[in-house]
Short mmCIF file of C-alpha atoms in Angstrom, two decimals:
data_model
loop_
_atom_site.label_atom_id
_atom_site.label_comp_id
_atom_site.label_asym_id
_atom_site.label_seq_id
_atom_site.Cartn_x
_atom_site.Cartn_y
_atom_site.Cartn_z
CA MET A 231 -34.33 32.84 50.50
CA HIS A 232 -37.75 32.87 48.57
CA ASP A 233 -40.44 35.25 49.44
CA LEU A 234 -43.33 32.68 49.93
CA ARG A 235 -45.93 35.45 49.81
CA ARG A 236 -44.93 36.43 46.38
CA GLN A 237 -44.72 32.92 45.09
CA VAL A 238 -47.72 31.20 46.41
CA LEU A 239 -50.02 33.71 47.98
CA GLU A 240 -49.79 36.73 45.46
CA SER A 241 -49.09 35.08 42.23
CA GLY A 242 -52.48 33.59 41.69
CA LYS A 243 -53.38 29.87 41.59
CA THR A 244 -52.33 27.22 39.19
CA VAL A 245 -54.83 26.18 36.46
CA SER A 246 -54.51 22.47 35.81
CA ARG A 247 -52.94 21.10 32.58
CA LYS A 248 -56.23 19.45 31.45
CA ALA A 249 -58.01 22.76 31.99
CA ARG A 250 -55.45 24.68 30.05
CA SER A 251 -55.64 22.45 27.17
CA LYS A 252 -59.35 22.36 27.13
CA ASN A 253 -59.99 26.09 27.63
CA GLY A 254 -56.75 27.65 26.34
CA SER A 255 -56.80 30.39 29.01
CA PRO A 256 -56.46 30.60 32.69
CA ALA A 257 -59.56 31.10 34.79
CA SER A 258 -59.96 33.95 37.06
CA SER A 259 -60.00 33.43 40.80
CA THR A 260 -63.26 33.28 42.68
CA PRO A 261 -64.47 33.90 46.19
CA ASN A 262 -65.13 30.17 46.48
CA SER A 263 -61.38 29.48 46.33
CA ALA A 264 -58.33 30.89 47.95
CA PRO A 265 -57.65 34.65 46.84
CA SER A 266 -54.39 35.28 45.06
CA SER A 267 -53.48 38.04 47.47
CA ARG A 268 -53.37 38.10 51.19
CA ALA A 269 -52.65 41.75 51.61
CA ALA A 270 -56.19 42.57 52.74
CA SER A 271 -56.71 43.10 56.44
CA ARG A 272 -58.34 40.50 58.54
CA THR A 273 -59.77 39.83 61.97
CA ARG A 274 -58.04 37.32 64.28
CA ALA A 275 -59.60 34.30 65.50
CA MET A 276 -60.73 33.92 68.95
CA SER A 277 -64.13 32.57 69.66
CA ARG A 278 -66.39 29.88 68.70
CA THR A 279 -69.95 28.58 69.42
CA SER A 280 -70.61 26.75 72.66
CA SER A 281 -71.81 23.58 70.92
CA ASP A 282 -68.23 22.94 69.71
CA GLU A 283 -66.48 23.62 73.05
CA ASP A 284 -66.93 20.18 74.63
CA GLU A 285 -63.56 18.64 74.09
CA THR A 286 -59.87 19.64 74.82
CA PRO A 287 -57.22 18.57 72.48
CA ASN A 288 -53.91 16.88 73.32
CA LEU A 289 -51.61 17.97 70.45
CA SER A 290 -48.43 18.00 72.26
CA ASP A 291 -46.84 15.07 70.53
CA GLU A 292 -43.90 16.52 68.60
CA ASN A 293 -43.93 13.53 65.96
CA SER A 294 -47.75 13.72 65.19
CA PHE A 295 -49.36 14.96 62.01
CA SER A 296 -52.79 14.40 63.26
CA THR A 297 -55.53 17.07 64.17
CA ASN A 298 -57.65 14.34 65.84
CA SER A 299 -61.13 15.89 65.26
CA LEU A 300 -62.51 19.13 63.87
CA ASP A 301 -63.67 20.23 67.43
CA GLU A 302 -60.15 19.59 68.72
CA LEU A 303 -58.68 21.48 65.83
CA LEU A 304 -60.81 24.58 66.65
CA ASN A 305 -60.44 24.47 70.39
CA GLY A 306 -56.73 23.91 70.37
CA ASP A 307 -54.82 25.54 73.39
CA THR A 308 -51.46 27.33 72.96
CA PRO A 309 -48.41 25.22 73.85
CA ASP A 310 -47.24 25.24 77.39
CA PRO A 311 -44.71 28.23 77.99
CA ILE A 312 -40.95 27.46 77.87
CA THR A 313 -38.11 29.32 79.50
CA ASP A 314 -36.29 32.19 77.91
CA ALA A 315 -33.30 29.75 77.63
CA TRP A 316 -34.92 28.22 74.53
CA ARG A 317 -32.72 30.20 72.03
CA ALA A 318 -29.49 28.94 73.44
CA ASP A 319 -31.03 25.30 73.80
CA LEU A 320 -32.19 25.49 70.11
CA ALA A 321 -28.86 26.61 68.96
CA ASP A 322 -27.12 23.73 70.67
CA ARG A 323 -29.71 21.24 69.20
CA ILE A 324 -29.16 22.81 65.69
CA GLN A 325 -25.40 22.30 66.00
CA GLU A 326 -25.77 18.81 67.37
CA LEU A 327 -28.15 17.86 64.34
CA ILE A 328 -25.72 19.27 61.92
CA ASP A 329 -22.60 17.67 63.30
CA ARG A 330 -24.13 14.17 63.90
CA LYS A 331 -20.69 13.00 65.11
CA ARG A 332 -20.78 9.81 67.33
CA SER A 333 -24.51 10.29 67.47
CA SER A 334 -26.76 7.41 68.49
CA VAL A 335 -30.37 6.64 67.27
CA GLN A 336 -31.74 7.61 70.72
CA GLY A 337 -29.68 10.78 70.88
CA ARG A 338 -30.79 11.88 67.49
CA GLU A 339 -34.53 11.19 68.40
CA LYS A 340 -34.24 13.35 71.51
CA CYS A 341 -32.48 16.09 69.59
CA LEU A 342 -35.11 16.09 66.83
CA ALA A 343 -37.89 16.00 69.31
CA THR A 344 -36.47 19.11 71.05
CA TYR A 345 -35.96 20.88 67.77
CA VAL A 346 -39.65 20.25 66.66
CA ARG A 347 -41.01 21.07 70.08
CA THR A 348 -39.14 24.40 70.05
CA LEU A 349 -40.10 25.45 66.60
CA THR A 350 -43.60 24.56 67.33
CA ALA A 351 -43.74 26.73 70.45
CA GLN A 352 -41.66 29.61 69.15
CA TYR A 353 -41.46 31.39 65.93
CA ALA A 354 -37.60 30.93 65.30
CA GLU A 355 -37.17 32.18 61.78
CA GLU A 356 -34.28 34.23 62.89
CA ASP A 357 -32.60 31.46 64.82
CA ILE A 358 -32.55 29.00 61.87
CA ARG A 359 -31.89 31.71 59.19
CA GLY A 360 -28.86 30.72 57.06
CA LYS A 361 -28.78 27.21 58.56
CA GLU A 362 -31.66 25.76 56.38
CA GLU A 363 -29.56 23.94 53.96
CA GLU A 364 -27.47 22.26 56.63
CA LEU A 365 -30.55 21.32 58.62
CA VAL A 366 -32.39 19.81 55.60
CA THR A 367 -29.27 17.85 54.80
CA ALA A 368 -29.21 16.44 58.38
CA PHE A 369 -32.91 15.67 58.23
CA LEU A 370 -32.64 13.94 54.96
CA LYS A 371 -29.81 11.62 56.42
CA SER A 372 -32.26 10.36 59.06
CA ILE A 373 -35.09 10.04 56.48
CA LYS A 374 -32.93 7.97 54.17
CA THR A 375 -31.31 5.64 56.65
CA GLU A 376 -34.62 5.02 58.57
CA ALA A 377 -32.58 3.87 61.62
CA SER A 378 -35.86 3.84 63.63
CA GLU A 379 -39.44 4.68 62.91
CA ARG A 380 -39.49 7.48 65.46
CA GLU A 381 -36.37 9.12 64.11
CA THR A 382 -37.78 9.02 60.64
CA ILE A 383 -41.08 10.40 61.60
CA LEU A 384 -39.41 13.12 63.72
CA ALA A 385 -37.13 14.10 60.88
CA MET A 386 -40.14 14.52 58.48
CA LYS A 387 -41.80 16.61 61.17
CA ALA A 388 -38.62 18.71 61.58
CA LEU A 389 -38.43 19.22 57.93
CA ALA A 390 -42.04 20.31 57.76
CA MET A 391 -41.55 22.68 60.65
CA THR A 392 -38.50 24.16 58.97
CA VAL A 393 -40.13 24.87 55.72
CA VAL A 394 -43.18 26.47 57.43
CA THR A 395 -40.87 28.61 59.68
CA SER A 396 -38.38 29.69 56.87
CA PRO A 397 -39.82 28.95 53.34
CA SER A 398 -37.18 28.40 50.68
CA ASP A 399 -37.50 27.68 46.99
CA LEU A 400 -34.66 25.27 47.34
CA ILE A 401 -36.20 22.75 49.83
CA TYR A 402 -38.73 21.06 47.52
CA GLU A 403 -36.22 20.02 44.94
CA ALA A 404 -33.88 18.65 47.68
CA VAL A 405 -36.43 16.55 49.57
CA VAL A 406 -39.11 15.23 47.05
CA SER A 407 -37.19 12.14 45.97
CA PRO A 408 -36.12 10.93 49.44
CA VAL A 409 -39.62 11.64 50.88
CA LYS A 410 -41.33 9.75 47.97
CA ARG A 411 -38.93 6.91 48.52
CA VAL A 412 -40.06 6.52 52.18
CA ILE A 413 -43.81 6.78 50.91
CA SER A 414 -43.29 3.89 48.33
CA ASP A 415 -40.61 1.64 50.02
CA SER A 416 -40.84 2.03 53.88
CA ALA A 417 -41.97 -0.91 55.80
CA SER A 418 -43.59 1.28 58.40
CA ILE A 419 -47.09 2.47 57.61
CA ALA A 420 -46.66 5.30 60.20
CA SER A 421 -43.60 6.56 58.39
CA LYS A 422 -45.28 6.28 55.01
CA ALA A 423 -48.30 8.62 56.34
CA ALA A 424 -45.84 11.00 57.78
CA ALA A 425 -43.95 11.11 54.54
CA VAL A 426 -47.22 11.94 52.63
CA HIS A 427 -47.89 14.92 55.08
CA CYS A 428 -44.28 16.02 54.71
CA LEU A 429 -44.63 15.87 50.95
CA GLY A 430 -47.85 18.11 51.11
CA THR A 431 -46.12 20.67 53.31
CA CYS A 432 -42.92 20.85 51.26
CA THR A 433 -44.86 21.08 48.09
CA PHE A 434 -46.94 23.90 49.46
CA PHE A 435 -44.18 25.96 51.14
CA GLY A 436 -40.94 24.69 49.72
CA GLY A 437 -40.85 26.15 46.17
CA ALA A 438 -42.65 23.62 44.05
CA SER A 439 -43.68 24.71 40.59
CA ASP A 440 -47.15 24.78 39.19
CA ASP A 441 -46.56 21.65 37.22
CA GLU A 442 -44.92 19.87 40.40
CA ILE A 443 -47.89 20.79 42.47
CA LEU A 444 -50.19 19.13 39.89
CA ASP A 445 -48.05 16.11 39.61
CA ASN A 446 -48.11 15.52 43.36
CA MET A 447 -51.82 15.87 43.48
CA ALA A 448 -51.89 13.25 40.86
CA TYR A 449 -49.53 11.12 42.92
CA LEU A 450 -51.66 11.46 45.90
CA LEU A 451 -54.72 10.59 43.96
CA GLU A 452 -53.10 7.37 42.84
CA ILE A 453 -52.70 6.40 46.49
CA VAL A 454 -56.42 7.12 47.17
CA ALA A 455 -57.58 5.36 44.01
CA SER A 456 -55.72 2.21 44.82
CA ASP A 457 -56.66 2.14 48.36
CA GLY A 458 -53.07 2.30 49.20
CA ALA A 459 -51.83 -0.42 46.85
CA PHE A 460 -49.84 2.11 44.86
CA ILE A 461 -47.45 2.56 47.81
CA GLU A 462 -47.55 -1.03 49.00
CA ALA A 463 -50.02 -0.23 51.80
CA GLN A 464 -53.10 -2.04 50.51
CA ASP A 465 -56.11 -1.18 52.68
CA GLU A 466 -54.29 0.74 55.12
CA PRO A 467 -56.35 3.69 56.11
CA THR A 468 -53.75 6.04 57.66
CA PRO A 469 -51.70 6.77 54.58
CA VAL A 470 -54.91 6.91 52.37
CA ALA A 471 -56.43 9.59 54.78
CA ALA A 472 -53.03 11.49 54.63
CA ALA A 473 -53.19 11.44 50.83
CA LEU A 474 -56.72 12.77 50.82
CA GLU A 475 -55.95 15.46 53.30
CA GLU A 476 -52.82 16.73 51.44
CA TRP A 477 -54.67 16.54 48.03
CA GLY A 478 -57.33 18.89 49.53
CA ALA A 479 -54.65 21.25 50.88
CA LEU A 480 -52.90 21.45 47.64
CA SER A 481 -56.08 21.96 45.64
CA THR A 482 -56.57 25.19 47.26
CA LEU A 483 -53.52 26.45 45.22
CA ILE A 484 -55.51 25.35 41.86
CA ASP A 485 -57.96 27.63 40.27
CA ASP A 486 -59.52 25.47 37.75
CA LEU A 487 -60.23 21.82 38.35
CA ALA A 488 -63.04 21.64 35.77
CA ALA A 489 -61.33 18.99 33.59
CA GLU A 490 -60.54 16.71 36.52
CA SER A 491 -63.53 17.21 38.85
CA GLU A 492 -65.63 14.43 37.56
CA GLU A 493 -62.91 11.62 37.73
CA THR A 494 -61.43 13.06 40.93
CA ALA A 495 -64.84 13.14 42.66
CA GLU A 496 -65.49 9.44 41.65
CA TYR A 497 -62.47 8.46 43.59
CA PHE A 498 -63.55 10.29 46.57
CA VAL A 499 -67.08 8.99 46.43
CA ASP A 500 -65.68 5.46 46.56
CA GLN A 501 -63.89 6.38 49.72
CA LEU A 502 -67.08 7.26 51.51
CA SER A 503 -67.77 3.49 51.83
CA SER A 504 -64.40 3.05 53.79
CA SER A 505 -64.58 1.59 57.22
CA ASP A 506 -62.40 4.30 58.58
CA PRO A 507 -63.99 7.47 59.68
CA ALA A 508 -60.83 9.67 58.96
CA VAL A 509 -60.84 8.47 55.30
CA GLN A 510 -64.59 8.99 54.95
CA ILE A 511 -64.50 12.60 56.31
CA ALA A 512 -61.39 13.60 54.33
CA ALA A 513 -63.08 12.31 51.19
CA GLY A 514 -66.23 14.12 51.98
CA GLU A 515 -64.44 17.51 52.79
CA ASN A 516 -62.68 17.18 49.40
CA ILE A 517 -66.08 16.56 47.61
CA ALA A 518 -67.47 19.73 49.33
CA LEU A 519 -64.44 21.67 48.08
CA LEU A 520 -64.95 20.53 44.54
CA TYR A 521 -68.54 21.65 44.62
CA GLU A 522 -67.53 24.92 46.11
CA LYS A 523 -64.88 25.48 43.24
CA SER A 524 -67.41 24.81 40.68
CA TYR A 525 -69.03 28.20 41.21
CA ARG A 526 -67.53 31.84 40.37
CA PRO A 527 -69.00 35.22 40.76
CA LEU A 528 -71.46 36.35 37.93
CA THR A 529 -70.10 39.48 36.26
CA GLU A 530 -71.42 42.00 33.88
CA ASP A 531 -69.74 40.37 31.01
CA ASP A 532 -71.90 37.13 31.51
CA GLY A 533 -74.77 37.20 29.04
CA PRO A 534 -78.13 35.27 29.22
CA ALA A 535 -76.63 32.57 27.00
CA ASP A 536 -73.78 31.99 29.37
CA SER A 537 -75.86 30.43 32.10
CA SER A 538 -79.53 29.48 33.02
CA ASP A 539 -81.44 30.68 36.02
CA ASN A 540 -81.00 27.35 37.70
CA GLU A 541 -77.14 27.82 37.52
CA ILE A 542 -77.20 31.12 39.40
CA ILE A 543 -77.10 31.48 43.30
CA ALA A 544 -78.00 34.85 44.90
CA ASP A 545 -77.11 35.73 48.49
CA PRO A 546 -80.13 34.70 50.49
CA ASP A 547 -79.95 37.92 52.54
CA ASP A 548 -79.26 40.13 49.58
CA ILE A 549 -76.27 41.88 51.33
CA PRO A 550 -74.97 44.71 49.37
CA GLY A 551 -71.75 43.89 47.55
CA VAL A 552 -72.08 40.25 47.58
CA PRO A 553 -72.15 39.06 44.00
CA LYS A 554 -74.43 36.25 42.56
CA LEU A 555 -72.54 33.12 41.92
CA VAL A 556 -72.87 31.13 38.62
CA LYS A 557 -72.03 27.31 38.19
CA THR A 558 -69.18 26.88 35.67
CA TYR A 559 -69.11 23.10 35.51
CA ASP A 560 -70.66 19.98 37.09
CA ALA A 561 -68.59 19.01 39.93
CA TYR A 562 -69.97 15.50 39.67
CA ARG A 563 -72.67 14.13 37.41
CA ARG A 564 -74.44 11.78 39.90
CA THR A 565 -75.18 14.30 42.50
CA ASP A 566 -78.44 12.65 43.15
CA LEU A 567 -76.83 9.54 44.31
CA LEU A 568 -74.12 11.28 46.17
CA LYS A 569 -76.77 13.21 48.23
CA ASP A 570 -78.34 9.82 49.13
CA THR A 571 -74.88 8.53 50.30
CA LEU A 572 -74.09 11.70 52.26
CA SER A 573 -77.60 11.80 53.89
CA ASP A 574 -77.19 8.24 55.14
CA LEU A 575 -73.61 9.14 56.57
CA SER A 576 -75.14 12.20 58.26
CA LYS A 577 -77.56 9.93 60.20
CA LEU A 578 -75.23 6.98 60.80
CA ASN A 579 -76.03 4.93 63.80
CA THR A 580 -73.73 1.88 64.22
CA ARG A 581 -72.18 -0.17 66.92
CA ARG A 582 -68.98 -0.52 64.96
CA LEU A 583 -67.99 3.09 65.80
CA SER A 584 -67.59 4.84 69.11
CA LYS A 585 -69.99 7.46 70.15
CA LYS A 586 -67.44 10.24 69.51
CA GLU A 587 -66.81 8.83 66.05
CA GLN A 588 -70.38 8.66 65.10
CA LYS A 589 -71.02 12.25 66.17
CA SER A 590 -68.10 13.46 64.17
CA LEU A 591 -69.34 11.60 61.04
CA ARG A 592 -72.90 12.91 61.49
CA THR A 593 -71.72 16.49 62.02
CA ASN A 594 -69.34 16.50 59.20
CA PHE A 595 -71.47 14.86 56.65
CA ALA A 596 -74.42 17.06 57.62
CA ASP A 597 -72.17 20.11 56.61
CA ILE A 598 -70.92 18.35 53.57
CA LEU A 599 -74.43 17.49 52.30
CA ASP A 600 -75.49 21.05 52.79
CA SER A 601 -72.51 22.28 50.74
CA VAL A 602 -73.32 19.72 47.88
CA GLU A 603 -76.87 20.92 47.88
CA TYR A 604 -75.98 24.67 48.22
CA PRO A 605 -72.38 25.10 47.15
CA THR A 606 -72.05 28.65 48.54
CA HIS A 607 -72.58 27.23 52.16
CA GLY A 608 -69.39 26.75 53.98
CA PRO A 609 -68.63 24.57 57.10
CA ARG A 610 -71.08 24.73 59.98
CA TYR A 611 -73.59 26.76 57.85
CA GLN A 612 -76.87 27.65 59.80
CA ASN A 613 -79.94 28.96 58.20
CA ALA A 614 -81.31 30.25 61.45
CA ILE A 615 -82.12 33.95 61.47
CA SER A 616 -80.32 36.15 63.96
CA GLN A 617 -82.74 38.18 66.05
CA GLU A 618 -80.19 40.99 66.28
CA THR A 619 -79.32 41.29 62.45
CA GLY A 620 -82.32 39.76 60.72
CA LYS A 621 -79.90 37.79 58.70
CA ARG A 622 -78.96 34.28 58.48
CA TYR A 623 -76.16 33.10 60.77
CA GLY A 624 -74.36 31.60 57.81
CA SER A 625 -71.04 29.56 58.62
CA ARG A 626 -70.53 29.78 62.31
CA MET A 627 -67.14 28.00 62.39
CA THR A 628 -64.67 30.29 64.01
CA VAL A 629 -61.19 29.73 65.57
CA ARG A 630 -60.27 31.36 68.90
CA ILE A 631 -56.75 32.83 69.46
CA HIS A 632 -56.59 34.28 72.95
CA LYS A 633 -59.00 36.89 73.53
CA GLU A 634 -58.52 39.26 70.56
CA GLY A 635 -61.12 38.40 67.80
CA VAL A 636 -62.56 36.00 65.51
CA MET A 637 -61.30 34.28 62.27
CA ARG A 638 -64.27 32.90 60.31
CA ILE A 639 -63.81 29.62 58.54
CA ASP A 640 -66.65 30.19 56.02
CA LYS A 641 -65.33 28.38 53.01
CA TRP A 642 -64.13 24.97 52.61
CA TRP A 643 -60.79 26.14 51.15
CA LYS A 644 -60.13 27.93 54.44
CA LEU A 645 -60.88 24.80 56.46
CA HIS A 646 -58.47 22.76 54.26
CA ARG A 647 -55.67 25.31 54.81
CA LEU A 648 -56.48 25.52 58.56
CA GLN A 649 -56.23 21.79 58.92
CA ALA A 650 -53.10 21.56 57.01
CA LEU A 651 -51.35 24.08 59.12
CA ARG A 652 -52.65 22.49 62.30
CA ARG A 653 -51.31 19.06 61.29
CA VAL A 654 -47.85 20.50 61.17
CA LEU A 655 -48.05 23.30 63.92
CA GLN A 656 -50.36 21.31 66.36
CA SER A 657 -50.79 23.50 69.46
CA GLY A 658 -48.27 26.02 68.30
CA PHE A 659 -50.79 27.35 65.64
CA VAL A 660 -51.81 30.21 67.72
CA THR A 661 -48.27 31.37 68.16
CA HIS A 662 -47.34 31.03 64.48
CA TYR A 663 -50.59 32.76 63.31
CA GLU A 664 -49.68 35.77 65.30
CA ARG A 665 -46.07 35.89 64.60
CA ASN A 666 -45.24 33.96 61.32
CA PRO A 667 -46.35 35.87 58.26
CA VAL A 668 -46.45 32.55 56.16
CA VAL A 669 -49.07 31.18 58.40
CA PHE A 670 -50.92 34.54 58.74
CA GLU A 671 -51.19 35.11 55.06
CA SER A 672 -52.31 31.64 54.33
CA LEU A 673 -55.65 32.34 56.20
CA PRO A 674 -57.38 35.71 55.46
#
């Protein structure tokens, strides 16, 4: 069994092949991207500002990969408690999934749903330990046959839950081809989208190599650039949004995107004109991440010739120990035009969308615009001065977990990882954050 913490979270991030060929050496990690070690202590998430507490999510659907909205993401409740009999019931379902003897489509759907629901509500690593290979084989049979859309999607979700619960460096190699076949060949748009999310999760946690991560990011970008035509889903927003979301999650593993940033940003900017809010927001969040990643800490080794004054950003409150940041490359050359587009989206008023969709677009794009103008600003950044501290509030996005503390989501890479985990774990995120070291160490 592979130690995910060593492979992904402690080994440093990947440098893209273009960047390696251009620069000849790997770049160092920065505070604007995911740190290479998760050993540092952290405070757990529990509260959030009252302005974000106006909606309650429904994330109980065991075959869903959706986080619905950001407010729902941050306000997610813990799953309903289940009885102590869950271990015995799970053992029975595992055996049933592995055997598959005389099983019907409806029976497999029910069994898969129970498996996913249990692994979502409980951290069951001990219960599936040693059975991962047989379970993956069973899930792949359902994925390959596509006997029903529901069984296929449930098998994708079961596969994703298994790899998050018990990461293995054997899973990715086994699943990548069958999952990509569903993405490219399935007649079901919902199955394609679920497979995209499954591919992202298995790439992140399933033992993919550095080059495989980069290859899948390029694959996802093809889906985005072609508006879905690359996978026979022309102008279908669901798989395109899924590809954007999973690209963002995987990019948090990449240290240097300098060589790709301009071309990649162009594809994302094109998607800002989509008629689907989910596509627009996912593209915008990726743009914000690209701008965030274009800065690194200013070090003593940086001389005057290395940067100009307008490329250096200092902490506005001059907090001791917070380094200045220096721009290492242009995330996108036409930032002026991009700002105009983002500004328009942050003020959007149209009858085409519901009030809820318009609010979500305006809120998200106000944040994205702020980060493009000031790349050190994370989601929900507020310039208002606290009367208690005399400092700016800064990023006020927090996640509540019971009543124990606060986890601050003050960087875009953190938000991407949070959303990726919630797409898989749904309302079980709280349970896994507390008990599952894989989840805990993914978010400092």
